[in-house]
Amino acid sequence: MNKILLVLIVMFGLWQCNSNTKTDSKSKAKQLLSQMTLEEKAGQMTQLTIEMISQFKDETIVEPHALDTAKLRNVIVNLGVGSILNVGGHTYTLSHWTEIQNAIHAYEKESRLQVPVLYGIDAIHGANYTVGSTLYPQQLALAASFNTDMAYQMANMVASDVRASGIPWNFSPVLDVGRNPKWPRFWETFGEDPYLVSQMGVAMVNGYQAPVGDNRAGVAACLKHYVGYSNPVNGHDRTPAYIPEKQLREIYLLPFAKAIQAGAKTIMINSSEVNGEPVHASTFLLKTILRDELHFEGITVTDWEDIKNLCDRHKVAATYKEAVALAINAGIDLAMVPLDLDFTKYLIENVKEGKIKEQRIDEAVLRILALKEELGLFEPSANKMGSYVAPGSEESKRLSYELATQSIVLLQNKQQALPLAETEKILVTGPNANYINALNGGWTHTWQGRDTNYNSKVATVYQALKMRSVEGMVKYLGGNTYTEHLAKQDLLSAANGINTVVLCLGEDTYTEKPGDIDDLDLSSAQQELIKIYKEAGKKVIVVLLEGRPRTFATTASLCDAIVFAGLPGDNGGMALADLLKGSINFSAKLPFTFPRLPGIHKTYDCKYTETLNNDFKPLGFTPLFEFGSGISYTQFTYLGIELMSKEAKTTDSVEVKVKLENSGDREGTEIVLLYSSDMYASITPSIKRLRAFKRVVLKPKEIQEVHFKLAVSELAFVGLNNQFIVEPGKFIFSTTSVQDTLNITP
Ligand code: BGC
């Protein structure tokens, strides 16, 4: 029987979201704007890096860091620069942050209109540029917890820590959808599923922007990087992506739409190009979609140097000055210049020459001033940094540990290789065994997170295992690197009398361009370690500390246990030790699909045709580990799934009950993932799509019923006309091993 096609264009709430900048918060902003000269307005639209106000000697930033008061005066008083960002090289103490902010505020007072500077920073997994602050799991690890409540709590604590250093704006969260594991910022995402990314993203935005401390304003969140950054064709950072509008809307725009609806105040633009158009020059993406459809009213900020890049790298403007007109006319409000004073000059010239209308400038400046007002920057109390809880509180450490325990995924555990017994002697080795940076990744104390001078005083995996074991039971072997391992005889003699080897493998830290790779395979030296110890008859436990799934098809099957630890943060070492020793249980699930081979990657929501074998017979979906994989020290048996009504209209909601039992013998947390599969549709449907999830704790032998309610409109997809639609027909709802059918009628 032919299916009746589309009947309803779903007025997705997300496309109709409310304004996110309250009109009444603009009174001061409007009044200020009316007094501003063109030069002052251009200053407001300029963001410079801290280097531009810092002391340099022989072209190197002075250490210890010190401000250059002459530059500061020029930037704040003469040029009226509206925003400053970043840190000069590495993390600062809280007192140095206080000095910096106080100095900036002092110069603000000397400027004609005394407009406060909006300082922004990348505090993406804790106040990672403040000495002593607690560092949490990076986003990809966080997503493995599927715990939106704790993501909210973490973000709120980070907001307080960032505010304590006088900074009201955080360039986080990343809402790019991680669908290309080669991309060096994969670990900065919440993984491959747009629904999960949206849920975690909204939680983080709410946590950042909720009040902190004694009911003071949190920080403004900044959604990154709008839009289409995360799936470049060749996997390299800041290289072209080709994304059909349909996919752009259904996958990549969705998390931004949800976060805007939640009230996100700012958005950072993708440095790269989508379908041949640099996003910084795209009126379609910056205006038609962002403003007219998503009704975003906050500020758009460029990424690093990206207006200049329109001519220097993208070659869509002949000169820097033309690039300024292109970007501002397309809809940029604030330029992260951040290393020259030419942007401001060119902006003024463009307006005087009629290439940019002053109305466009007023629109941008009003948004910037309104944000400053909303963040309370005009109030004298904004500068009282001392009244926040100092970063690094015991409470934040507990939260970071708890989150780490929930974000480390157990993927393989042959013959109960784990947990490690109290009486089991172990050898810990591999390049990440005794290396704190490997727990934290990039954006940790420094941009690349590689400098060991600034490490927090926390335990590495080896140190944590030692602390949690009886004296003499844990041995460490150093010297194995990412690209070279010790001689075979040294590797084996270190394991003399020891049956269990914990191999901490993976990657060194990176972000952006320096993290580009051409081959997803885990280095051969590291895979050799697995082979050598396995051939010697050892029990091999592999712990992967890495920002993306590095493939190891032939050696994965040799491992007795595989743990994907991702980048679990400062307390990841202790969390790992407790999980490996079994004093706590694993609960996390993979927020991405771990490919089997480097040359082929499919996401869990691939199409039916992608699952066919050479002989055209269905092969199924065969990655190494699928999205949602994750086991624990207990077992869960799914007893059934039931839809409360078998038929629903496109405007209805449906209720689903899932029954499961903890059939093992220890308490555990199960993340129930509810999927839907559209049996046929006008656009080829995915095998399945995640629609909801819930974490449930079950005692041994306990049975629980988990309830979900979702609107049928959430089953919408983007149709041929590029709008969200729900088509009537048969949908299967499923979770691990059970399914039920829903018939949707017009
Ligand atoms: C990154 C952004 C970051 C900005 C400011 C850029 O290079 O792409 O994610 O927020 O720098 O540090």
PDB file of N, CA and C and ligand atoms in Angstrom, residues 47 85-86 121-122 124 129 171-172 174 185 188 224-225 229 237-238 268 271 302-304 306 336 443 447 512, ligand 1:
ATOM      1  N   GLN A  47      37.202  43.267  19.227  1.00  0.00           N
ATOM      2  CA  GLN A  47      37.698  42.438  20.320  1.00  0.00           C
ATOM      3  C   GLN A  47      39.175  42.138  20.074  1.00  0.00           C
ATOM      4  N   LEU A  85      39.960  39.271  25.026  1.00  0.00           N
ATOM      5  CA  LEU A  85      39.851  37.835  25.269  1.00  0.00           C
ATOM      6  C   LEU A  85      41.197  37.229  25.591  1.00  0.00           C
ATOM      7  N   ASN A  86      41.080  36.002  26.102  1.00  0.00           N
ATOM      8  CA  ASN A  86      42.222  35.103  26.141  1.00  0.00           C
ATOM      9  C   ASN A  86      43.175  35.338  27.296  1.00  0.00           C
ATOM     10  N   ILE A 121      36.646  34.251  27.587  1.00  0.00           N
ATOM     11  CA  ILE A 121      37.689  33.232  27.740  1.00  0.00           C
ATOM     12  C   ILE A 121      37.150  31.859  27.342  1.00  0.00           C
ATOM     13  N   ASP A 122      38.072  30.941  27.012  1.00  0.00           N
ATOM     14  CA  ASP A 122      37.678  29.563  26.709  1.00  0.00           C
ATOM     15  C   ASP A 122      37.808  28.713  27.973  1.00  0.00           C
ATOM     16  N   ILE A 124      36.515  25.807  28.889  1.00  0.00           N
ATOM     17  CA  ILE A 124      35.632  24.808  28.290  1.00  0.00           C
ATOM     18  C   ILE A 124      35.433  23.550  29.126  1.00  0.00           C
ATOM     19  N   TYR A 129      42.034  28.314  32.697  1.00  0.00           N
ATOM     20  CA  TYR A 129      43.130  29.282  32.646  1.00  0.00           C
ATOM     21  C   TYR A 129      43.334  29.943  34.010  1.00  0.00           C
ATOM     22  N   PHE A 171      33.481  31.138  26.173  1.00  0.00           N
ATOM     23  CA  PHE A 171      33.325  30.611  24.803  1.00  0.00           C
ATOM     24  C   PHE A 171      33.055  29.107  24.865  1.00  0.00           C
ATOM     25  N   SER A 172      31.912  28.751  25.311  1.00  0.00           N
ATOM     26  CA  SER A 172      31.522  27.353  25.489  1.00  0.00           C
ATOM     27  C   SER A 172      30.000  27.332  25.610  1.00  0.00           C
ATOM     28  N   VAL A 174      30.646  23.845  22.867  1.00  0.00           N
ATOM     29  CA  VAL A 174      30.743  23.523  21.443  1.00  0.00           C
ATOM     30  C   VAL A 174      29.503  22.705  21.076  1.00  0.00           C
ATOM     31  N   ARG A 185      38.869  18.412  16.562  1.00  0.00           N
ATOM     32  CA  ARG A 185      38.097  18.966  17.670  1.00  0.00           C
ATOM     33  C   ARG A 185      36.935  18.046  18.029  1.00  0.00           C
ATOM     34  N   GLU A 188      35.892  17.929  21.511  1.00  0.00           N
ATOM     35  CA  GLU A 188      35.249  19.126  22.071  1.00  0.00           C
ATOM     36  C   GLU A 188      33.732  19.073  21.872  1.00  0.00           C
ATOM     37  N   LYS A 224      29.330  27.397  19.937  1.00  0.00           N
ATOM     38  CA  LYS A 224      30.390  27.323  18.922  1.00  0.00           C
ATOM     39  C   LYS A 224      30.176  26.095  18.053  1.00  0.00           C
ATOM     40  N   HIS A 225      30.580  26.050  16.842  1.00  0.00           N
ATOM     41  CA  HIS A 225      30.985  27.166  16.015  1.00  0.00           C
ATOM     42  C   HIS A 225      29.972  27.159  14.893  1.00  0.00           C
ATOM     43  N   TYR A 229      30.979  23.244  11.015  1.00  0.00           N
ATOM     44  CA  TYR A 229      32.443  23.199  11.170  1.00  0.00           C
ATOM     45  C   TYR A 229      32.970  21.766  11.276  1.00  0.00           C
ATOM     46  N   ASP A 237      41.232  20.467  10.307  1.00  0.00           N
ATOM     47  CA  ASP A 237      40.605  21.642  10.899  1.00  0.00           C
ATOM     48  C   ASP A 237      40.490  22.784   9.896  1.00  0.00           C
ATOM     49  N   ARG A 238      39.382  23.492   9.949  1.00  0.00           N
ATOM     50  CA  ARG A 238      39.171  24.697   9.136  1.00  0.00           C
ATOM     51  C   ARG A 238      39.341  24.423   7.645  1.00  0.00           C
ATOM     52  N   MET A 268      29.442  31.958  18.331  1.00  0.00           N
ATOM     53  CA  MET A 268      30.693  32.178  17.601  1.00  0.00           C
ATOM     54  C   MET A 268      30.588  31.484  16.246  1.00  0.00           C
ATOM     55  N   SER A 271      34.904  29.148  11.527  1.00  0.00           N
ATOM     56  CA  SER A 271      36.026  29.713  10.769  1.00  0.00           C
ATOM     57  C   SER A 271      36.058  29.279   9.323  1.00  0.00           C
ATOM     58  N   THR A 302      33.031  36.717  15.732  1.00  0.00           N
ATOM     59  CA  THR A 302      33.808  35.929  14.768  1.00  0.00           C
ATOM     60  C   THR A 302      34.705  34.975  15.538  1.00  0.00           C
ATOM     61  N   ASP A 303      35.279  34.033  14.855  1.00  0.00           N
ATOM     62  CA  ASP A 303      36.358  33.265  15.459  1.00  0.00           C
ATOM     63  C   ASP A 303      37.659  34.025  15.141  1.00  0.00           C
ATOM     64  N   TRP A 304      38.737  33.528  15.670  1.00  0.00           N
ATOM     65  CA  TRP A 304      40.067  34.159  15.651  1.00  0.00           C
ATOM     66  C   TRP A 304      40.470  34.650  14.247  1.00  0.00           C
ATOM     67  N   ASP A 306      39.028  35.888  11.805  1.00  0.00           N
ATOM     68  CA  ASP A 306      38.307  35.354  10.657  1.00  0.00           C
ATOM     69  C   ASP A 306      37.738  36.379   9.687  1.00  0.00           C
ATOM     70  N   MET A 336      36.505  39.189  16.550  1.00  0.00           N
ATOM     71  CA  MET A 336      37.657  38.724  17.328  1.00  0.00           C
ATOM     72  C   MET A 336      38.851  39.009  16.425  1.00  0.00           C
ATOM     73  N   TRP A 443      43.175  22.965  25.590  1.00  0.00           N
ATOM     74  CA  TRP A 443      42.524  24.009  26.393  1.00  0.00           C
ATOM     75  C   TRP A 443      42.686  23.705  27.879  1.00  0.00           C
ATOM     76  N   TRP A 447      46.843  26.554  25.385  1.00  0.00           N
ATOM     77  CA  TRP A 447      45.959  26.253  24.249  1.00  0.00           C
ATOM     78  C   TRP A 447      45.993  24.770  23.882  1.00  0.00           C
ATOM     79  N   GLU A 512      42.462  22.077  17.378  1.00  0.00           N
ATOM     80  CA  GLU A 512      42.547  22.823  16.122  1.00  0.00           C
ATOM     81  C   GLU A 512      43.624  22.225  15.192  1.00  0.00           C
TER      82      GLU A 512
HETATM   83  C1  BGC B   1      38.896  28.680  18.399  1.00  0.00           C
HETATM   84  C2  BGC B   1      37.694  29.002  19.235  1.00  0.00           C
HETATM   85  C3  BGC B   1      38.108  29.798  20.453  1.00  0.00           C
HETATM   86  C4  BGC B   1      38.857  31.046  19.998  1.00  0.00           C
HETATM   87  C5  BGC B   1      39.272  31.941  21.144  1.00  0.00           C
HETATM   88  C6  BGC B   1      39.766  29.905  18.124  1.00  0.00           C
HETATM   89  O1  BGC B   1      40.957  29.567  17.514  1.00  0.00           O
HETATM   90  O2  BGC B   1      38.471  28.127  17.174  1.00  0.00           O
HETATM   91  O3  BGC B   1      37.030  27.826  19.620  1.00  0.00           O
HETATM   92  O4  BGC B   1      36.986  30.135  21.219  1.00  0.00           O
HETATM   93  O5  BGC B   1      40.009  30.636  19.296  1.00  0.00           O
HETATM   94  O6  BGC B   1      40.278  31.401  21.885  1.00  0.00           O
END
